[in-house]
CSV table of C-alpha atoms in Angstrom, one decimal:
chain,number,residue,atom,x,y,z
A,1,MET,CA,-7.0,-16.9,2.0
A,2,LYS,CA,-5.1,-16.5,5.2
A,3,VAL,CA,-1.4,-17.0,5.9
A,4,ARG,CA,-0.3,-19.4,8.6
A,5,PRO,CA,1.0,-17.4,11.5
A,6,ILE,CA,4.4,-18.0,13.0
A,7,ARG,CA,4.1,-20.2,16.1
A,8,ARG,CA,6.5,-20.0,19.0
A,9,LEU,CA,6.6,-21.4,22.4
A,10,VAL,CA,6.2,-19.0,25.2
A,11,THR,CA,7.9,-20.1,28.4
A,12,GLY,CA,7.3,-19.0,31.9
A,13,VAL,CA,10.8,-17.6,31.9
A,14,ALA,CA,10.0,-15.4,28.8
A,15,VAL,CA,6.8,-14.1,30.5
A,16,ALA,CA,8.8,-13.3,33.6
A,17,ALA,CA,11.4,-11.5,31.7
A,18,LEU,CA,8.8,-9.4,29.9
A,19,SER,CA,7.3,-8.4,33.2
A,20,MET,CA,10.6,-7.5,34.7
A,21,SER,CA,11.6,-5.4,31.6
A,22,MET,CA,8.3,-3.5,31.8
A,23,LEU,CA,9.0,-2.8,35.5
A,24,ALA,CA,12.5,-1.7,34.6
A,25,ALA,CA,11.1,0.7,32.0
A,26,CYS,CA,8.7,2.2,34.6
A,27,GLY,CA,11.2,2.3,37.4
A,28,GLY,CA,14.2,3.6,35.3
A,29,ASP,CA,12.4,6.7,34.1
A,30,SER,CA,11.3,9.6,36.0
A,31,GLY,CA,7.6,10.2,35.4
A,32,LYS,CA,5.2,8.8,32.9
A,33,PRO,CA,6.9,7.9,29.5
A,34,THR,CA,5.7,9.5,26.3
A,35,LEU,CA,5.9,7.3,23.2
A,36,ASN,CA,6.5,9.2,19.9
A,37,TRP,CA,4.5,7.8,17.0
A,38,TYR,CA,5.7,9.0,13.6
A,39,ILE,CA,2.8,9.0,11.2
A,40,ASN,CA,2.3,10.1,7.6
A,41,PRO,CA,-0.3,12.9,7.0
A,42,ASP,CA,-3.1,10.6,5.8
A,43,GLY,CA,-5.9,10.2,8.4
A,44,GLN,CA,-4.1,12.2,11.1
A,45,GLU,CA,-7.4,13.2,12.8
A,46,THR,CA,-8.4,9.6,13.2
A,47,LEU,CA,-4.9,8.6,14.2
A,48,THR,CA,-4.8,11.3,16.8
A,49,ALA,CA,-8.0,9.9,18.3
A,50,ILE,CA,-6.6,6.4,18.3
A,51,ALA,CA,-3.4,7.6,20.0
A,52,GLU,CA,-5.5,9.2,22.8
A,53,ARG,CA,-7.6,6.0,23.2
A,54,CYS,CA,-4.5,3.8,23.4
A,55,SER,CA,-2.6,6.0,25.9
A,56,THR,CA,-2.7,4.4,29.3
A,57,ASP,CA,-2.0,5.1,33.0
A,58,GLU,CA,1.6,3.8,32.2
A,59,TYR,CA,2.4,5.8,29.1
A,60,ASP,CA,1.1,8.5,26.7
A,61,ILE,CA,1.3,8.3,22.9
A,62,GLU,CA,2.2,11.5,21.1
A,63,ILE,CA,1.7,12.0,17.3
A,64,GLN,CA,4.7,13.2,15.3
A,65,LEU,CA,4.0,14.1,11.7
A,66,LEU,CA,6.2,12.9,8.8
A,67,PRO,CA,6.4,14.6,5.3
A,68,SER,CA,3.7,13.8,2.8
A,69,SER,CA,5.8,11.9,0.2
A,70,ALA,CA,6.8,8.3,0.8
A,71,THR,CA,10.4,9.0,-0.2
A,72,ASP,CA,10.7,11.8,2.3
A,73,GLN,CA,9.1,9.7,5.0
A,74,ARG,CA,11.7,7.0,4.5
A,75,THR,CA,14.5,9.5,4.6
A,76,GLN,CA,13.4,11.0,7.8
A,77,LEU,CA,12.9,7.7,9.6
A,78,ALA,CA,16.1,6.2,8.2
A,79,ARG,CA,18.2,9.1,9.4
A,80,ARG,CA,16.8,8.8,12.9
A,81,LEU,CA,17.3,5.1,13.1
A,82,ALA,CA,20.7,5.1,11.6
A,83,ALA,CA,21.7,7.5,14.4
A,84,GLU,CA,20.2,5.0,16.9
A,85,ASP,CA,17.5,7.5,18.0
A,86,SER,CA,15.9,6.3,21.2
A,87,SER,CA,12.9,8.7,20.8
A,88,THR,CA,11.6,6.8,17.8
A,89,ASP,CA,9.2,4.5,19.5
A,90,LEU,CA,6.4,3.8,17.0
A,91,MET,CA,6.5,4.3,13.2
A,92,SER,CA,3.8,4.1,10.5
A,93,LEU,CA,5.6,2.2,7.8
A,94,ASP,CA,4.9,1.9,4.1
A,95,PRO,CA,5.2,-1.8,3.2
A,96,VAL,CA,8.2,-1.3,1.0
A,97,PHE,CA,10.2,0.2,3.9
A,98,ILE,CA,9.9,-2.9,6.0
A,99,PRO,CA,12.5,-5.2,4.5
A,100,GLU,CA,15.1,-2.4,4.4
A,101,PHE,CA,14.5,-1.4,8.0
A,102,ALA,CA,14.3,-5.0,9.3
A,103,ASN,CA,17.5,-5.9,7.4
A,104,ALA,CA,19.3,-3.0,9.1
A,105,ASN,CA,18.0,-4.3,12.5
A,106,TRP,CA,16.1,-1.0,13.0
A,107,LEU,CA,12.9,-2.7,14.0
A,108,ALA,CA,12.2,-4.5,17.3
A,109,PRO,CA,10.6,-7.8,16.4
A,110,PHE,CA,7.5,-9.0,18.1
A,111,GLU,CA,8.1,-12.4,19.8
A,112,GLY,CA,6.3,-15.3,21.3
A,113,GLU,CA,2.5,-14.9,21.9
A,114,LEU,CA,2.7,-11.3,20.7
A,115,ALA,CA,4.0,-12.3,17.3
A,116,ASP,CA,1.2,-14.9,17.1
A,117,GLN,CA,-1.4,-12.2,17.8
A,118,VAL,CA,0.1,-9.8,15.2
A,119,VAL,CA,-0.3,-12.3,12.3
A,120,ASP,CA,-3.1,-14.5,13.6
A,121,ASP,CA,-5.5,-16.3,11.2
A,122,ASP,CA,-7.7,-13.2,11.0
A,123,VAL,CA,-5.1,-11.2,9.1
A,124,LEU,CA,-5.4,-11.2,5.3
A,125,LYS,CA,-2.6,-12.9,3.4
A,126,GLY,CA,-1.0,-9.8,1.8
A,127,PRO,CA,-0.7,-7.7,5.0
A,128,ALA,CA,0.5,-10.8,7.0
A,129,GLU,CA,3.3,-11.5,4.4
A,130,ILE,CA,4.7,-8.0,4.3
A,131,VAL,CA,5.4,-7.7,8.0
A,132,GLN,CA,7.5,-10.8,8.2
A,133,TRP,CA,11.2,-10.8,7.5
A,134,GLU,CA,13.6,-13.7,7.9
A,135,ASP,CA,11.1,-15.7,10.0
A,136,GLN,CA,10.4,-12.8,12.3
A,137,VAL,CA,7.4,-10.6,12.7
A,138,VAL,CA,8.8,-7.1,12.5
A,139,ALA,CA,5.7,-4.9,12.3
A,140,ALA,CA,2.0,-5.0,13.0
A,141,PRO,CA,-0.5,-4.5,10.1
A,142,GLN,CA,-2.7,-1.5,10.7
A,143,TRP,CA,-4.7,-0.9,7.5
A,144,SER,CA,-4.5,-2.2,4.0
A,145,ASN,CA,-4.8,-0.6,0.7
A,146,THR,CA,-5.4,-1.8,-2.8
A,147,GLN,CA,-6.5,-0.5,-6.2
A,148,VAL,CA,-9.7,-1.3,-8.0
A,149,LEU,CA,-11.1,0.0,-11.3
A,150,TRP,CA,-13.3,3.0,-10.8
A,151,TYR,CA,-15.5,4.0,-13.7
A,152,ARG,CA,-18.6,5.8,-14.9
A,153,LYS,CA,-21.4,3.2,-15.4
A,154,SER,CA,-22.8,5.3,-18.3
A,155,LEU,CA,-19.4,5.2,-20.1
A,156,ALA,CA,-19.0,1.4,-19.7
A,157,GLU,CA,-22.6,0.9,-20.9
A,158,ALA,CA,-22.1,3.1,-24.0
A,159,ALA,CA,-19.0,1.0,-24.8
A,160,GLY,CA,-20.9,-2.2,-24.4
A,161,LEU,CA,-18.6,-3.6,-21.6
A,162,ASP,CA,-20.0,-6.2,-19.2
A,163,MET,CA,-18.4,-5.0,-16.0
A,164,SER,CA,-19.7,-8.0,-14.1
A,165,GLN,CA,-16.9,-9.9,-15.9
A,166,PRO,CA,-13.1,-9.2,-15.8
A,167,VAL,CA,-12.0,-6.5,-18.3
A,168,THR,CA,-8.6,-6.0,-19.8
A,169,TRP,CA,-6.5,-2.8,-20.1
A,170,ASP,CA,-6.9,-3.1,-23.9
A,171,GLN,CA,-10.7,-3.1,-23.5
A,172,ILE,CA,-10.9,-0.1,-21.3
A,173,ILE,CA,-8.4,2.0,-23.3
A,174,ASP,CA,-10.4,1.2,-26.5
A,175,ALA,CA,-13.7,1.9,-24.8
A,176,ALA,CA,-12.6,5.3,-23.4
A,177,ALA,CA,-11.0,6.3,-26.7
A,178,ASP,CA,-14.1,5.4,-28.7
A,179,HIS,CA,-16.6,7.1,-26.4
A,180,ASP,CA,-15.2,10.4,-25.3
A,181,GLY,CA,-13.7,9.1,-22.1
A,182,THR,CA,-10.2,8.9,-20.6
A,183,ILE,CA,-8.0,6.6,-18.6
A,184,GLY,CA,-6.8,7.7,-15.1
A,185,VAL,CA,-3.5,6.2,-13.9
A,186,GLN,CA,-0.4,7.3,-11.8
A,187,ALA,CA,2.4,7.8,-14.3
A,188,SER,CA,4.5,10.6,-12.9
A,189,LYS,CA,8.1,9.7,-12.0
A,190,TYR,CA,7.5,8.5,-8.5
A,191,GLU,CA,6.7,5.3,-6.5
A,192,ALA,CA,3.1,5.0,-7.6
A,193,TYR,CA,4.3,4.6,-11.2
A,194,VAL,CA,6.4,1.6,-10.1
A,195,VAL,CA,3.2,0.2,-8.3
A,196,TRP,CA,1.5,0.3,-11.7
A,197,ILE,CA,4.4,-1.3,-13.6
A,198,ASN,CA,4.7,-4.1,-10.9
A,199,SER,CA,1.0,-4.9,-11.1
A,200,LEU,CA,1.0,-5.0,-14.9
A,201,ILE,CA,3.9,-7.4,-14.9
A,202,GLN,CA,2.4,-9.6,-12.2
A,203,GLY,CA,-0.9,-9.6,-14.0
A,204,ALA,CA,1.0,-11.2,-16.9
A,205,GLY,CA,2.5,-13.9,-14.7
A,206,GLY,CA,5.9,-12.3,-14.2
A,207,ASN,CA,7.9,-10.4,-11.6
A,208,ILE,CA,10.5,-7.7,-11.5
A,209,LEU,CA,12.8,-10.0,-9.4
A,210,ASP,CA,12.6,-13.8,-9.1
A,211,PRO,CA,10.5,-14.4,-6.0
A,212,SER,CA,12.7,-17.2,-4.9
A,213,THR,CA,15.8,-14.9,-4.7
A,214,VAL,CA,14.1,-11.6,-3.9
A,215,GLU,CA,15.4,-11.6,-0.3
A,216,ASP,CA,19.0,-12.3,-1.4
A,217,GLY,CA,19.8,-8.6,-1.6
A,218,ARG,CA,22.3,-7.8,-4.3
A,219,ASP,CA,22.3,-11.5,-5.5
A,220,ALA,CA,18.6,-11.4,-6.4
A,221,LYS,CA,17.8,-12.5,-10.0
A,222,VAL,CA,16.4,-9.8,-12.2
A,223,THR,CA,13.5,-11.2,-14.3
A,224,ILE,CA,11.8,-8.1,-15.7
A,225,ASP,CA,13.2,-8.8,-19.2
A,226,SER,CA,10.4,-11.3,-19.9
A,227,GLU,CA,7.2,-11.8,-21.9
A,228,ALA,CA,5.4,-10.4,-18.8
A,229,GLY,CA,7.6,-7.3,-18.9
A,230,LYS,CA,6.9,-6.8,-22.6
A,231,ALA,CA,3.1,-7.3,-21.9
A,232,ALA,CA,3.3,-4.6,-19.3
A,233,ALA,CA,5.2,-2.3,-21.6
A,234,ALA,CA,2.7,-2.8,-24.3
A,235,VAL,CA,-0.2,-1.6,-22.1
A,236,ILE,CA,1.7,1.6,-21.2
A,237,GLU,CA,2.7,2.1,-24.8
A,238,LYS,CA,-0.9,1.7,-26.0
A,239,LEU,CA,-2.2,4.2,-23.5
A,240,ALA,CA,0.6,6.7,-24.3
A,241,LYS,CA,-0.4,6.6,-28.0
A,242,SER,CA,-4.2,6.6,-27.3
A,243,THR,CA,-6.5,9.6,-27.3
A,244,ALA,CA,-7.8,8.2,-24.0
A,245,LYS,CA,-4.7,9.3,-22.1
A,246,GLN,CA,-5.3,12.3,-19.9
A,247,PRO,CA,-3.5,15.7,-20.7
A,248,ASP,CA,-1.2,15.3,-17.6
A,249,PHE,CA,-0.5,11.7,-18.3
A,250,THR,CA,3.3,11.9,-17.7
A,251,THR,CA,2.9,13.8,-14.4
A,252,SER,CA,-0.3,12.1,-13.3
A,253,ASN,CA,-0.8,11.0,-9.7
A,254,GLU,CA,-3.6,9.8,-7.4
A,255,GLY,CA,-5.0,13.3,-7.0
A,256,THR,CA,-4.8,14.5,-10.5
A,257,SER,CA,-6.6,11.5,-12.0
A,258,LEU,CA,-9.6,12.1,-9.6
A,259,GLY,CA,-10.7,15.2,-11.5
A,260,ALA,CA,-11.6,13.5,-14.7
A,261,MET,CA,-14.4,11.2,-13.3
A,262,PHE,CA,-17.1,13.9,-13.3
A,263,PRO,CA,-15.9,16.5,-15.9
A,264,GLU,CA,-18.1,19.4,-17.1
A,265,GLN,CA,-17.6,18.0,-20.6
A,266,GLY,CA,-16.9,14.4,-21.7
A,267,ALA,CA,-18.0,10.9,-20.6
A,268,GLY,CA,-15.8,10.6,-17.6
A,269,GLU,CA,-13.1,8.0,-17.1
A,270,PHE,CA,-11.9,4.5,-16.2
A,271,MET,CA,-9.4,5.0,-13.3
A,272,THR,CA,-7.3,2.7,-11.3
A,273,ASN,CA,-6.8,4.2,-7.8
A,274,TRP,CA,-6.8,3.3,-4.1
A,275,THR,CA,-9.7,2.6,-1.7
A,276,PHE,CA,-10.1,6.2,-0.5
A,277,VAL,CA,-11.9,7.1,-3.8
A,278,TYR,CA,-15.4,6.2,-2.7
A,279,LYS,CA,-15.3,8.4,0.4
A,280,ASN,CA,-13.6,11.2,-1.5
A,281,TYR,CA,-16.4,11.4,-4.1
A,282,GLU,CA,-19.1,10.9,-1.5
A,283,GLY,CA,-17.8,13.9,0.4
A,284,LEU,CA,-17.7,16.0,-2.8
A,285,ILE,CA,-21.3,15.6,-4.0
A,286,GLY,CA,-22.4,19.0,-5.2
A,287,LYS,CA,-19.0,20.4,-4.8
A,288,PRO,CA,-16.1,21.3,-7.2
A,289,GLY,CA,-14.4,18.1,-8.4
A,290,GLY,CA,-17.2,15.8,-7.4
A,291,PRO,CA,-20.5,14.5,-8.8
A,292,LYS,CA,-23.0,17.3,-9.2
A,293,ASP,CA,-25.7,15.4,-7.3
A,294,GLU,CA,-26.7,12.0,-5.8
A,295,ALA,CA,-27.8,10.7,-9.2
A,296,GLN,CA,-24.4,11.3,-10.7
A,297,PHE,CA,-22.7,9.8,-7.7
A,298,GLU,CA,-24.8,6.7,-8.4
A,299,ASP,CA,-23.2,6.5,-11.8
A,300,LEU,CA,-19.8,5.7,-10.1
A,301,GLY,CA,-19.0,2.0,-10.6
A,302,TRP,CA,-16.2,-0.2,-9.4
A,303,ALA,CA,-14.7,-3.5,-10.6
A,304,ARG,CA,-11.7,-5.7,-10.2
A,305,TYR,CA,-8.3,-4.3,-11.3
A,306,PRO,CA,-8.0,-4.8,-15.1
A,307,GLU,CA,-6.2,-7.8,-16.6
A,308,THR,CA,-2.9,-7.3,-18.4
A,309,VAL,CA,-3.6,-10.5,-20.4
A,310,GLU,CA,-7.1,-11.6,-21.2
A,311,GLY,CA,-8.1,-14.6,-19.1
A,312,GLU,CA,-5.2,-14.3,-16.6
A,313,GLU,CA,-6.3,-13.0,-13.2
A,314,SER,CA,-5.1,-9.5,-12.4
A,315,ARG,CA,-2.9,-8.8,-9.4
A,316,PRO,CA,-4.1,-5.6,-7.8
A,317,PRO,CA,-1.5,-3.4,-6.0
A,318,LEU,CA,-1.0,-3.7,-2.3
A,319,GLY,CA,-0.4,-0.8,0.0
A,320,GLY,CA,-1.3,0.3,3.5
A,321,ILE,CA,0.5,0.9,6.8
A,322,ALA,CA,2.1,-1.3,9.3
A,323,ILE,CA,3.3,-0.2,12.8
A,324,GLY,CA,7.0,-0.8,13.6
A,325,VAL,CA,8.7,-0.3,16.9
A,326,GLY,CA,12.1,1.3,16.9
A,327,ALA,CA,15.0,-0.9,17.9
A,328,TYR,CA,16.5,1.8,20.0
A,329,THR,CA,13.4,2.8,22.0
A,330,LYS,CA,13.8,3.0,25.8
A,331,HIS,CA,10.3,1.6,26.2
A,332,ARG,CA,10.1,-1.4,23.9
A,333,ASP,CA,7.5,-3.3,25.8
A,334,PHE,CA,5.2,-0.4,26.2
A,335,ALA,CA,5.7,0.5,22.5
A,336,GLN,CA,4.8,-3.0,21.4
A,337,GLN,CA,1.8,-2.9,23.7
A,338,ALA,CA,0.8,0.4,22.1
A,339,ALA,CA,1.3,-1.0,18.6
A,340,MET,CA,-1.1,-3.8,19.4
A,341,CYS,CA,-3.7,-1.2,20.5
A,342,VAL,CA,-3.4,1.2,17.5
A,343,THR,CA,-3.8,-1.8,15.1
A,344,ASP,CA,-6.7,-3.4,16.9
A,345,ALA,CA,-10.2,-4.0,15.4
A,346,ASP,CA,-11.6,-0.7,16.7
A,347,ALA,CA,-8.7,1.3,15.2
A,348,GLN,CA,-9.2,-0.5,11.8
A,349,VAL,CA,-13.0,0.2,11.9
A,350,ALA,CA,-12.3,3.9,12.6
A,351,LEU,CA,-9.8,4.2,9.8
A,352,GLY,CA,-12.1,2.5,7.3
A,353,VAL,CA,-15.2,4.5,8.2
A,354,ASN,CA,-13.5,7.9,8.5
A,355,ASN,CA,-10.8,7.7,5.8
A,356,GLY,CA,-11.6,4.8,3.5
A,357,PHE,CA,-8.5,2.9,4.6
A,358,MET,CA,-9.4,-0.7,4.5
A,359,PRO,CA,-8.8,-3.2,7.4
A,360,SER,CA,-6.0,-5.8,7.3
A,361,ARG,CA,-8.2,-8.1,9.4
A,362,GLY,CA,-10.9,-10.1,7.7
A,363,SER,CA,-13.4,-10.0,10.5
A,364,VAL,CA,-13.5,-6.2,10.5
A,365,TYR,CA,-15.2,-6.3,7.1
A,366,ASP,CA,-18.2,-7.7,9.0
A,367,SER,CA,-18.5,-4.7,11.4
A,368,GLU,CA,-21.8,-2.9,11.3
A,369,GLU,CA,-20.1,0.5,11.1
A,370,LEU,CA,-18.2,-0.5,8.0
A,371,LYS,CA,-21.3,-2.0,6.4
A,372,LYS,CA,-23.1,1.2,6.9
A,373,ALA,CA,-20.3,3.2,5.4
A,374,PHE,CA,-19.7,1.2,2.2
A,375,PRO,CA,-21.9,-0.7,-0.3
A,376,PRO,CA,-21.6,-4.5,0.5
A,377,ASP,CA,-20.2,-5.4,-3.0
A,378,LEU,CA,-17.5,-2.7,-2.7
A,379,LEU,CA,-16.4,-4.1,0.7
A,380,THR,CA,-16.2,-7.6,-0.8
A,381,LEU,CA,-14.2,-6.3,-3.7
A,382,PHE,CA,-11.8,-4.5,-1.4
A,383,SER,CA,-11.2,-7.6,0.8
A,384,GLN,CA,-10.8,-9.9,-2.2
A,385,SER,CA,-8.4,-7.6,-3.9
A,386,ILE,CA,-6.3,-7.2,-0.8
A,387,ASP,CA,-6.2,-11.0,-0.2
A,388,SER,CA,-5.1,-11.6,-3.8
A,389,ALA,CA,-2.9,-8.6,-4.3
A,390,GLY,CA,0.6,-8.7,-5.7
A,391,THR,CA,3.4,-7.3,-3.5
A,392,ARG,CA,6.3,-5.2,-4.8
A,393,PRO,CA,9.7,-6.8,-4.5
A,394,LYS,CA,10.3,-7.7,-0.8
A,395,SER,CA,14.0,-6.5,-0.9
A,396,ALA,CA,16.2,-4.6,1.5
A,397,PHE,CA,17.3,-2.7,-1.7
A,398,TYR,CA,13.8,-1.8,-2.8
A,399,SER,CA,14.5,2.0,-2.8
A,400,GLN,CA,17.3,1.5,-5.4
A,401,ILE,CA,15.2,-1.0,-7.4
A,402,SER,CA,12.3,1.5,-7.5
A,403,SER,CA,14.6,4.4,-8.6
A,404,ALA,CA,16.3,2.3,-11.2
A,405,LEU,CA,12.9,1.3,-12.8
A,406,GLN,CA,11.7,4.9,-12.7
A,407,SER,CA,14.8,6.0,-14.6
A,408,ARG,CA,14.3,3.6,-17.4
A,409,TRP,CA,10.4,3.5,-17.6
A,410,HIS,CA,9.8,7.2,-17.4
A,411,SER,CA,8.6,9.0,-19.4
A,412,PRO,CA,5.8,6.6,-20.1
A,413,SER,CA,5.6,8.1,-23.6
A,414,SER,CA,9.1,6.5,-24.2
A,415,VAL,CA,8.1,3.0,-23.1
A,416,GLY,CA,8.2,0.2,-25.8
A,417,ALA,CA,9.2,-3.4,-26.4
A,418,GLY,CA,12.8,-2.7,-25.5
A,419,THR,CA,12.1,-1.1,-22.2
A,420,PRO,CA,12.1,-4.3,-20.1
A,421,LYS,CA,15.6,-5.3,-21.3
A,422,LYS,CA,17.0,-1.8,-20.8
A,423,SER,CA,15.6,-1.7,-17.2
A,424,ALA,CA,16.9,-5.2,-16.5
A,425,ASP,CA,20.4,-4.3,-17.6
A,426,PHE,CA,20.4,-1.1,-15.5
A,427,LEU,CA,18.9,-2.9,-12.5
A,428,ASN,CA,21.6,-5.6,-12.6
A,429,GLN,CA,24.2,-2.9,-12.7
A,430,ILE,CA,22.7,-1.1,-9.7
A,431,LEU,CA,22.4,-4.3,-7.6
A,432,LYS,CA,26.0,-5.3,-8.4
A,433,GLY,CA,27.3,-1.8,-7.6
A,434,GLU,CA,28.5,-1.1,-11.1
A,435,ALA,CA,26.3,2.0,-11.7
A,436,LEU,CA,25.0,4.9,-9.8
A,437,LEU,CA,21.4,6.2,-9.8
């Protein structure tokens, strides 16, 4: 399913103004401008090659590395933009940063034909939605991420699960517990734990905030205290009490849960994790932490994200990166031109093939390079999961919302039927400014 792009009229006056401003950018500076592109550490080799390809006779693009954690990335960028830093030209943005940055007017919106190109009909629904704020296109989708259920085929077969059909969290927890397997999730006190909670709630038909009020800032209606919230809590509580939980359950992250798929002893795991997993294990065949040989690699299976409630379609998480242009850059037109290049089909193919970061454009899934790099059914699963993914609350206050949830849902061993109400009460207090994190 595609989202309808924002359409605008482009007048000759606007085109003329664009040309004049580009000339002004050239003529006002001494020498060839260098555009700083702040990226996170993932895929930096590929991103560096993309930056070199997208540099032109008019400007160069230079990579600047952000910290590895999403929280630290946000802090670094926010500090620069709050200070109206003119050297922040391009930014790789986690989707949850976009509403906050756009609401603060820190992002230069794409306008006219450029906006139409950024979210044209080829862009998948989820990535197209997250770059729009208050009827403006404020960033360009570069790559998309989603989670699927990774598992050992032999474990699922021993448990009698038909993985061609949707499975529930209850089913895989029971299957792992009864057949010497484990469940891999991200349950440390960090953003990925909120990603899991959000998908569990949306998979039960609910939301953390009322979608019709989510962009109302502090006036958003908190809806986590619901039957869906209780269903999400029940899944976490069940895993916390199960022998299928992994030893580092309360501090688990995307990396720690990888290690349990091909253990020296045991049946392996069911694991929800991002799209990079396939390339990760493919590169570790015969190496520590990976399958011992090609035959064991063939035992790796994949399926749709598990259902919270049997018969109710799951809502896989949505992640990825969009490219924002700093509002205070001295080279806005060049920066937006560069943003279009680093998000084009060639860039998305390279990120998919080299790093396992999936395209945000539907047509790129048909590229021959991507088809050679991934099994066809896995590519289809990725694109369908991204297109039907559930987004985290699209709020300018998301960082406070996430921290409030983490404080009441962690440790996962403490989660129970009363957790949704506790978190709703605290989140209401945070949004109304009646409590501190």
